[in-house]
Amino acid sequence: MRTPRRRVGTCYLLRYSAPVGDLVAEERTPITEQLLCYSGAMPRPRTHDPDTVLDAAETLAVRSGPAAVTTRAVAAVTGVSNGAIYHTFGSRAELLARTWLRAARRFLDLQTALVDAALDRGGDVEAVVSAAEAPALFAERHPDSSRLLLAVRREELLGEVPESVAAELAATDAVLVELLVRLSRRLWQRGDRHAVDVMTLCLVDLPTAVLLRRDRLADPHAREYLRGAVRAVLAVGPPPP
């Protein structure tokens, strides 16, 4: 009896540092091994767009609450299999965390872009005003992401997540702090606690009070009130260091 031939080829052993669904190769070591293939020498490629899954999870979370975001519900909406969702995101908790992270990064990217554009025009005060108005513009461009960030507490969404995801969450906080310090130094040439506290008032406290708590994101008068309040605070500035 003839012995069936096994396919032999060169492949790469990949070592990763990021979680499943956002893999980044650290090292590619060529090895020669016997390839026992299911349907060919290479694994089947992923056939779904992760953003489609995140869109569905986001919509479910803002319309029905975080508890509505289950793998089965997302699969029913998207047509992506349960197994494919678990393969990409690892767990329901990680799916929720990455949905929140995508929304947070969208907001921070938009806010930073608004600041950069204002600074390029030479308007230091206008850069702070633009950053304060970012929640309103974000709600226009990404309504579901806005509702997710503003109406659902992060703690409700995250649950138990891998350490790598927790680190990414901490990184979003660091981006905001970096922006606060950057604008403080730009306006007052200082980044001490008092200066950053005043900038936090402009970028966090005032938008929350004027736009968010009263659901005025789409109210043009409220946005004008916010702009005036931010300019007034900046005119006073921080106390001496």
PDB file of C-alpha atoms in Angstrom:
ATOM      1  CA  MET A   1       0.000   0.000   0.000  1.00  0.00           C
ATOM      2  CA  ARG A   2       1.302   3.428  -0.900  1.00  0.00           C
ATOM      3  CA  THR A   3       1.898   5.803   1.974  1.00  0.00           C
ATOM      4  CA  PRO A   4       0.039   9.111   1.349  1.00  0.00           C
ATOM      5  CA  ARG A   5       2.364  12.052   0.895  1.00  0.00           C
ATOM      6  CA  ARG A   6       2.288  14.876   3.379  1.00  0.00           C
ATOM      7  CA  ARG A   7       2.713  18.429   2.181  1.00  0.00           C
ATOM      8  CA  VAL A   8       5.865  20.003   3.503  1.00  0.00           C
ATOM      9  CA  GLY A   9       6.540  23.706   3.308  1.00  0.00           C
ATOM     10  CA  THR A  10       7.978  26.736   5.059  1.00  0.00           C
ATOM     11  CA  CYS A  11       5.759  28.769   7.339  1.00  0.00           C
ATOM     12  CA  TYR A  12       6.283  31.301  10.111  1.00  0.00           C
ATOM     13  CA  LEU A  13       5.851  30.956  13.831  1.00  0.00           C
ATOM     14  CA  LEU A  14       4.234  34.179  15.031  1.00  0.00           C
ATOM     15  CA  ARG A  15       4.424  35.435  18.581  1.00  0.00           C
ATOM     16  CA  TYR A  16       1.877  38.029  19.588  1.00  0.00           C
ATOM     17  CA  SER A  17       1.568  40.609  22.352  1.00  0.00           C
ATOM     18  CA  ALA A  18      -1.929  41.955  21.658  1.00  0.00           C
ATOM     19  CA  PRO A  19      -5.278  40.267  22.361  1.00  0.00           C
ATOM     20  CA  VAL A  20      -7.188  38.216  19.804  1.00  0.00           C
ATOM     21  CA  GLY A  21      -8.875  40.487  17.304  1.00  0.00           C
ATOM     22  CA  ASP A  22      -6.080  43.078  17.302  1.00  0.00           C
ATOM     23  CA  LEU A  23      -3.035  40.915  16.762  1.00  0.00           C
ATOM     24  CA  VAL A  24       0.373  42.437  16.272  1.00  0.00           C
ATOM     25  CA  ALA A  25       3.278  40.171  15.407  1.00  0.00           C
ATOM     26  CA  GLU A  26       6.337  40.609  17.604  1.00  0.00           C
ATOM     27  CA  GLU A  27       8.545  38.081  15.898  1.00  0.00           C
ATOM     28  CA  ARG A  28       8.447  36.039  12.705  1.00  0.00           C
ATOM     29  CA  THR A  29      10.594  32.908  12.925  1.00  0.00           C
ATOM     30  CA  PRO A  30      10.738  30.788   9.761  1.00  0.00           C
ATOM     31  CA  ILE A  31      10.303  27.088  10.412  1.00  0.00           C
ATOM     32  CA  THR A  32       9.841  24.066   8.193  1.00  0.00           C
ATOM     33  CA  GLU A  33       7.130  21.728   9.322  1.00  0.00           C
ATOM     34  CA  GLN A  34       4.654  19.217   8.023  1.00  0.00           C
ATOM     35  CA  LEU A  35       1.492  21.040   7.045  1.00  0.00           C
ATOM     36  CA  LEU A  36      -1.636  19.107   7.896  1.00  0.00           C
ATOM     37  CA  CYS A  37      -4.221  21.209   6.080  1.00  0.00           C
ATOM     38  CA  TYR A  38      -7.955  21.367   6.539  1.00  0.00           C
ATOM     39  CA  SER A  39      -8.684  22.806   3.097  1.00  0.00           C
ATOM     40  CA  GLY A  40      -5.371  24.005   1.789  1.00  0.00           C
ATOM     41  CA  ALA A  41      -2.019  25.184   3.105  1.00  0.00           C
ATOM     42  CA  MET A  42      -3.288  28.486   4.539  1.00  0.00           C
ATOM     43  CA  PRO A  43      -6.027  29.115   7.138  1.00  0.00           C
ATOM     44  CA  ARG A  44      -9.271  30.503   5.884  1.00  0.00           C
ATOM     45  CA  PRO A  45      -9.259  34.315   5.948  1.00  0.00           C
ATOM     46  CA  ARG A  46     -11.659  36.262   8.140  1.00  0.00           C
ATOM     47  CA  THR A  47     -14.694  37.070   6.041  1.00  0.00           C
ATOM     48  CA  HIS A  48     -16.399  39.645   8.264  1.00  0.00           C
ATOM     49  CA  ASP A  49     -15.553  43.250   9.065  1.00  0.00           C
ATOM     50  CA  PRO A  50     -14.999  43.720  12.826  1.00  0.00           C
ATOM     51  CA  ASP A  51     -16.531  47.203  12.573  1.00  0.00           C
ATOM     52  CA  THR A  52     -19.805  45.579  11.495  1.00  0.00           C
ATOM     53  CA  VAL A  53     -19.839  43.632  14.753  1.00  0.00           C
ATOM     54  CA  LEU A  54     -18.907  46.722  16.769  1.00  0.00           C
ATOM     55  CA  ASP A  55     -21.653  48.734  15.053  1.00  0.00           C
ATOM     56  CA  ALA A  56     -24.227  46.139  16.051  1.00  0.00           C
ATOM     57  CA  ALA A  57     -22.984  45.959  19.643  1.00  0.00           C
ATOM     58  CA  GLU A  58     -23.027  49.749  19.885  1.00  0.00           C
ATOM     59  CA  THR A  59     -26.592  50.000  18.588  1.00  0.00           C
ATOM     60  CA  LEU A  60     -27.827  47.300  20.956  1.00  0.00           C
ATOM     61  CA  ALA A  61     -26.118  48.949  23.937  1.00  0.00           C
ATOM     62  CA  VAL A  62     -27.552  52.436  23.366  1.00  0.00           C
ATOM     63  CA  ARG A  63     -31.063  51.309  22.446  1.00  0.00           C
ATOM     64  CA  SER A  64     -31.631  48.417  24.833  1.00  0.00           C
ATOM     65  CA  GLY A  65     -28.870  48.683  27.426  1.00  0.00           C
ATOM     66  CA  PRO A  66     -25.573  46.804  27.859  1.00  0.00           C
ATOM     67  CA  ALA A  67     -27.344  43.623  28.947  1.00  0.00           C
ATOM     68  CA  ALA A  68     -28.828  43.345  25.447  1.00  0.00           C
ATOM     69  CA  VAL A  69     -25.368  42.938  23.943  1.00  0.00           C
ATOM     70  CA  THR A  70     -24.963  39.186  23.737  1.00  0.00           C
ATOM     71  CA  THR A  71     -23.032  37.184  21.198  1.00  0.00           C
ATOM     72  CA  ARG A  72     -26.252  35.606  19.974  1.00  0.00           C
ATOM     73  CA  ALA A  73     -27.942  39.012  19.544  1.00  0.00           C
ATOM     74  CA  VAL A  74     -24.981  40.464  17.659  1.00  0.00           C
ATOM     75  CA  ALA A  75     -24.804  37.365  15.463  1.00  0.00           C
ATOM     76  CA  ALA A  76     -28.514  37.669  14.663  1.00  0.00           C
ATOM     77  CA  VAL A  77     -28.127  41.310  13.613  1.00  0.00           C
ATOM     78  CA  THR A  78     -24.940  40.910  11.582  1.00  0.00           C
ATOM     79  CA  GLY A  79     -25.179  37.388  10.208  1.00  0.00           C
ATOM     80  CA  VAL A  80     -21.714  36.681  11.634  1.00  0.00           C
ATOM     81  CA  SER A  81     -21.493  33.342  13.438  1.00  0.00           C
ATOM     82  CA  ASN A  82     -21.065  33.084  17.198  1.00  0.00           C
ATOM     83  CA  GLY A  83     -17.761  31.308  16.662  1.00  0.00           C
ATOM     84  CA  ALA A  84     -16.415  34.062  14.420  1.00  0.00           C
ATOM     85  CA  ILE A  85     -17.346  36.711  16.967  1.00  0.00           C
ATOM     86  CA  TYR A  86     -15.613  34.809  19.773  1.00  0.00           C
ATOM     87  CA  HIS A  87     -12.595  34.213  17.537  1.00  0.00           C
ATOM     88  CA  THR A  88     -12.238  37.946  16.872  1.00  0.00           C
ATOM     89  CA  PHE A  89     -13.125  39.396  20.281  1.00  0.00           C
ATOM     90  CA  GLY A  90     -12.474  36.583  22.731  1.00  0.00           C
ATOM     91  CA  SER A  91     -15.467  37.162  25.013  1.00  0.00           C
ATOM     92  CA  ARG A  92     -18.625  39.203  25.424  1.00  0.00           C
ATOM     93  CA  ALA A  93     -16.854  41.441  27.961  1.00  0.00           C
ATOM     94  CA  GLU A  94     -14.065  42.185  25.499  1.00  0.00           C
ATOM     95  CA  LEU A  95     -16.582  42.875  22.735  1.00  0.00           C
ATOM     96  CA  LEU A  96     -18.281  45.449  24.956  1.00  0.00           C
ATOM     97  CA  ALA A  97     -14.953  46.958  25.984  1.00  0.00           C
ATOM     98  CA  ARG A  98     -13.778  47.306  22.395  1.00  0.00           C
ATOM     99  CA  THR A  99     -17.103  48.856  21.415  1.00  0.00           C
ATOM    100  CA  TRP A 100     -16.636  51.485  24.103  1.00  0.00           C
ATOM    101  CA  LEU A 101     -12.982  51.950  23.195  1.00  0.00           C
ATOM    102  CA  ARG A 102     -13.789  52.594  19.544  1.00  0.00           C
ATOM    103  CA  ALA A 103     -16.306  55.267  20.530  1.00  0.00           C
ATOM    104  CA  ALA A 104     -13.853  56.880  22.958  1.00  0.00           C
ATOM    105  CA  ARG A 105     -11.085  56.949  20.371  1.00  0.00           C
ATOM    106  CA  ARG A 106     -13.417  58.447  17.794  1.00  0.00           C
ATOM    107  CA  PHE A 107     -14.251  61.250  20.189  1.00  0.00           C
ATOM    108  CA  LEU A 108     -10.651  61.894  21.211  1.00  0.00           C
ATOM    109  CA  ASP A 109      -9.491  61.878  17.583  1.00  0.00           C
ATOM    110  CA  LEU A 110     -12.166  64.417  16.658  1.00  0.00           C
ATOM    111  CA  GLN A 111     -11.422  66.625  19.652  1.00  0.00           C
ATOM    112  CA  THR A 112      -7.688  66.582  18.915  1.00  0.00           C
ATOM    113  CA  ALA A 113      -8.298  67.380  15.239  1.00  0.00           C
ATOM    114  CA  LEU A 114     -10.456  70.380  16.188  1.00  0.00           C
ATOM    115  CA  VAL A 115      -7.735  71.653  18.511  1.00  0.00           C
ATOM    116  CA  ASP A 116      -5.008  71.192  15.908  1.00  0.00           C
ATOM    117  CA  ALA A 117      -7.028  73.036  13.264  1.00  0.00           C
ATOM    118  CA  ALA A 118      -7.654  75.983  15.593  1.00  0.00           C
ATOM    119  CA  LEU A 119      -4.010  76.159  16.637  1.00  0.00           C
ATOM    120  CA  ASP A 120      -2.920  76.116  13.000  1.00  0.00           C
ATOM    121  CA  ARG A 121      -5.028  79.232  12.532  1.00  0.00           C
ATOM    122  CA  GLY A 122      -3.259  80.824  15.484  1.00  0.00           C
ATOM    123  CA  GLY A 123      -6.245  80.786  17.825  1.00  0.00           C
ATOM    124  CA  ASP A 124      -5.212  79.523  21.251  1.00  0.00           C
ATOM    125  CA  VAL A 125      -8.490  80.483  22.918  1.00  0.00           C
ATOM    126  CA  GLU A 126     -10.480  79.150  19.970  1.00  0.00           C
ATOM    127  CA  ALA A 127      -8.654  75.838  20.314  1.00  0.00           C
ATOM    128  CA  VAL A 128     -10.056  75.473  23.835  1.00  0.00           C
ATOM    129  CA  VAL A 129     -13.524  76.571  22.685  1.00  0.00           C
ATOM    130  CA  SER A 130     -13.424  74.013  19.865  1.00  0.00           C
ATOM    131  CA  ALA A 131     -12.375  71.265  22.257  1.00  0.00           C
ATOM    132  CA  ALA A 132     -15.243  72.183  24.590  1.00  0.00           C
ATOM    133  CA  GLU A 133     -17.733  72.017  21.708  1.00  0.00           C
ATOM    134  CA  ALA A 134     -16.455  68.624  20.531  1.00  0.00           C
ATOM    135  CA  PRO A 135     -19.293  66.639  22.189  1.00  0.00           C
ATOM    136  CA  ALA A 136     -21.882  68.476  20.074  1.00  0.00           C
ATOM    137  CA  LEU A 137     -20.041  67.885  16.810  1.00  0.00           C
ATOM    138  CA  PHE A 138     -19.342  64.284  17.787  1.00  0.00           C
ATOM    139  CA  ALA A 139     -23.064  63.698  18.356  1.00  0.00           C
ATOM    140  CA  GLU A 140     -23.764  64.958  14.835  1.00  0.00           C
ATOM    141  CA  ARG A 141     -21.180  62.738  13.172  1.00  0.00           C
ATOM    142  CA  HIS A 142     -21.439  59.603  15.329  1.00  0.00           C
ATOM    143  CA  PRO A 143     -24.811  59.648  17.104  1.00  0.00           C
ATOM    144  CA  ASP A 144     -24.693  56.084  18.448  1.00  0.00           C
ATOM    145  CA  SER A 145     -21.095  56.425  19.622  1.00  0.00           C
ATOM    146  CA  SER A 146     -22.059  59.668  21.345  1.00  0.00           C
ATOM    147  CA  ARG A 147     -24.992  58.045  23.127  1.00  0.00           C
ATOM    148  CA  LEU A 148     -22.792  55.156  24.189  1.00  0.00           C
ATOM    149  CA  LEU A 149     -20.240  57.454  25.817  1.00  0.00           C
ATOM    150  CA  LEU A 150     -22.689  59.913  27.291  1.00  0.00           C
ATOM    151  CA  ALA A 151     -25.623  57.762  28.355  1.00  0.00           C
ATOM    152  CA  VAL A 152     -23.970  54.483  29.381  1.00  0.00           C
ATOM    153  CA  ARG A 153     -21.408  54.383  32.160  1.00  0.00           C
ATOM    154  CA  ARG A 154     -18.154  52.744  31.226  1.00  0.00           C
ATOM    155  CA  GLU A 155     -18.331  50.491  34.278  1.00  0.00           C
ATOM    156  CA  GLU A 156     -21.598  49.008  32.995  1.00  0.00           C
ATOM    157  CA  LEU A 157     -20.016  48.012  29.713  1.00  0.00           C
ATOM    158  CA  LEU A 158     -16.674  46.601  30.617  1.00  0.00           C
ATOM    159  CA  GLY A 159     -16.985  43.813  33.125  1.00  0.00           C
ATOM    160  CA  GLU A 160     -14.015  41.479  33.269  1.00  0.00           C
ATOM    161  CA  VAL A 161     -11.550  42.272  30.506  1.00  0.00           C
ATOM    162  CA  PRO A 162      -7.979  41.161  29.771  1.00  0.00           C
ATOM    163  CA  GLU A 163      -5.158  43.258  31.189  1.00  0.00           C
ATOM    164  CA  SER A 164      -4.217  44.407  27.700  1.00  0.00           C
ATOM    165  CA  VAL A 165      -7.698  45.856  27.166  1.00  0.00           C
ATOM    166  CA  ALA A 166      -7.625  47.522  30.588  1.00  0.00           C
ATOM    167  CA  ALA A 167      -4.332  49.136  29.557  1.00  0.00           C
ATOM    168  CA  GLU A 168      -5.946  50.484  26.386  1.00  0.00           C
ATOM    169  CA  LEU A 169      -8.745  51.968  28.477  1.00  0.00           C
ATOM    170  CA  ALA A 170      -6.214  53.687  30.708  1.00  0.00           C
ATOM    171  CA  ALA A 171      -4.510  55.041  27.595  1.00  0.00           C
ATOM    172  CA  THR A 172      -7.683  56.904  26.572  1.00  0.00           C
ATOM    173  CA  ASP A 173      -7.645  58.734  29.908  1.00  0.00           C
ATOM    174  CA  ALA A 174      -4.005  59.608  29.299  1.00  0.00           C
ATOM    175  CA  VAL A 175      -4.858  61.150  25.915  1.00  0.00           C
ATOM    176  CA  LEU A 176      -7.334  63.547  27.529  1.00  0.00           C
ATOM    177  CA  VAL A 177      -4.906  64.508  30.285  1.00  0.00           C
ATOM    178  CA  GLU A 178      -2.218  65.146  27.677  1.00  0.00           C
ATOM    179  CA  LEU A 179      -4.592  67.473  25.811  1.00  0.00           C
ATOM    180  CA  LEU A 180      -5.435  69.361  29.007  1.00  0.00           C
ATOM    181  CA  VAL A 181      -1.763  69.885  29.799  1.00  0.00           C
ATOM    182  CA  ARG A 182      -0.953  70.824  26.201  1.00  0.00           C
ATOM    183  CA  LEU A 183      -3.609  73.546  26.079  1.00  0.00           C
ATOM    184  CA  SER A 184      -2.668  74.837  29.545  1.00  0.00           C
ATOM    185  CA  ARG A 185       0.916  75.290  28.469  1.00  0.00           C
ATOM    186  CA  ARG A 186      -0.154  76.862  25.212  1.00  0.00           C
ATOM    187  CA  LEU A 187      -2.287  79.521  26.910  1.00  0.00           C
ATOM    188  CA  TRP A 188      -0.442  80.121  30.164  1.00  0.00           C
ATOM    189  CA  GLN A 189       3.000  78.530  29.640  1.00  0.00           C
ATOM    190  CA  ARG A 190       2.400  76.273  32.618  1.00  0.00           C
ATOM    191  CA  GLY A 191       1.058  72.773  33.212  1.00  0.00           C
ATOM    192  CA  ASP A 192       0.709  72.715  36.996  1.00  0.00           C
ATOM    193  CA  ARG A 193      -2.318  71.420  38.881  1.00  0.00           C
ATOM    194  CA  HIS A 194      -4.095  74.785  39.059  1.00  0.00           C
ATOM    195  CA  ALA A 195      -3.755  75.452  35.340  1.00  0.00           C
ATOM    196  CA  VAL A 196      -4.898  71.976  34.357  1.00  0.00           C
ATOM    197  CA  ASP A 197      -7.829  72.262  36.764  1.00  0.00           C
ATOM    198  CA  VAL A 198      -9.060  75.391  34.967  1.00  0.00           C
ATOM    199  CA  MET A 199      -8.667  73.637  31.608  1.00  0.00           C
ATOM    200  CA  THR A 200     -10.648  70.679  32.969  1.00  0.00           C
ATOM    201  CA  LEU A 201     -13.407  73.113  33.898  1.00  0.00           C
ATOM    202  CA  CYS A 202     -13.493  74.302  30.278  1.00  0.00           C
ATOM    203  CA  LEU A 203     -13.289  70.908  28.531  1.00  0.00           C
ATOM    204  CA  VAL A 204     -15.153  68.654  30.949  1.00  0.00           C
ATOM    205  CA  ASP A 205     -17.243  70.460  33.569  1.00  0.00           C
ATOM    206  CA  LEU A 206     -18.791  73.209  31.439  1.00  0.00           C
ATOM    207  CA  PRO A 207     -19.749  70.954  28.480  1.00  0.00           C
ATOM    208  CA  THR A 208     -21.279  68.500  30.940  1.00  0.00           C
ATOM    209  CA  ALA A 209     -23.318  71.186  32.697  1.00  0.00           C
ATOM    210  CA  VAL A 210     -24.394  73.175  29.638  1.00  0.00           C
ATOM    211  CA  LEU A 211     -24.822  70.497  26.952  1.00  0.00           C
ATOM    212  CA  LEU A 212     -25.053  67.035  28.410  1.00  0.00           C
ATOM    213  CA  ARG A 213     -27.088  67.122  31.604  1.00  0.00           C
ATOM    214  CA  ARG A 214     -29.928  69.012  29.908  1.00  0.00           C
ATOM    215  CA  ASP A 215     -29.706  67.135  26.613  1.00  0.00           C
ATOM    216  CA  ARG A 216     -28.807  70.263  24.654  1.00  0.00           C
ATOM    217  CA  LEU A 217     -26.240  68.874  22.266  1.00  0.00           C
ATOM    218  CA  ALA A 218     -28.282  70.014  19.269  1.00  0.00           C
ATOM    219  CA  ASP A 219     -29.327  73.365  20.778  1.00  0.00           C
ATOM    220  CA  PRO A 220     -27.463  76.239  19.037  1.00  0.00           C
ATOM    221  CA  HIS A 221     -28.182  78.618  21.939  1.00  0.00           C
ATOM    222  CA  ALA A 222     -26.684  76.186  24.420  1.00  0.00           C
ATOM    223  CA  ARG A 223     -23.554  75.927  22.305  1.00  0.00           C
ATOM    224  CA  GLU A 224     -23.310  79.726  22.272  1.00  0.00           C
ATOM    225  CA  TYR A 225     -23.700  79.772  26.050  1.00  0.00           C
ATOM    226  CA  LEU A 226     -20.898  77.229  26.281  1.00  0.00           C
ATOM    227  CA  ARG A 227     -18.588  79.254  24.068  1.00  0.00           C
ATOM    228  CA  GLY A 228     -19.228  82.365  26.148  1.00  0.00           C
ATOM    229  CA  ALA A 229     -18.658  80.530  29.426  1.00  0.00           C
ATOM    230  CA  VAL A 230     -15.379  79.022  28.246  1.00  0.00           C
ATOM    231  CA  ARG A 231     -14.067  82.371  27.025  1.00  0.00           C
ATOM    232  CA  ALA A 232     -15.020  83.974  30.356  1.00  0.00           C
ATOM    233  CA  VAL A 233     -13.153  81.333  32.349  1.00  0.00           C
ATOM    234  CA  LEU A 234     -10.089  81.658  30.121  1.00  0.00           C
ATOM    235  CA  ALA A 235     -10.133  85.436  30.515  1.00  0.00           C
ATOM    236  CA  VAL A 236      -9.787  85.006  34.293  1.00  0.00           C
ATOM    237  CA  GLY A 237      -7.252  82.208  34.003  1.00  0.00           C
ATOM    238  CA  PRO A 238      -5.724  80.071  36.747  1.00  0.00           C
ATOM    239  CA  PRO A 239      -4.543  81.374  40.116  1.00  0.00           C
ATOM    240  CA  PRO A 240      -0.835  81.967  40.612  1.00  0.00           C
ATOM    241  CA  PRO A 241       1.217  78.771  40.849  1.00  0.00           C
TER     242      PRO A 241
END
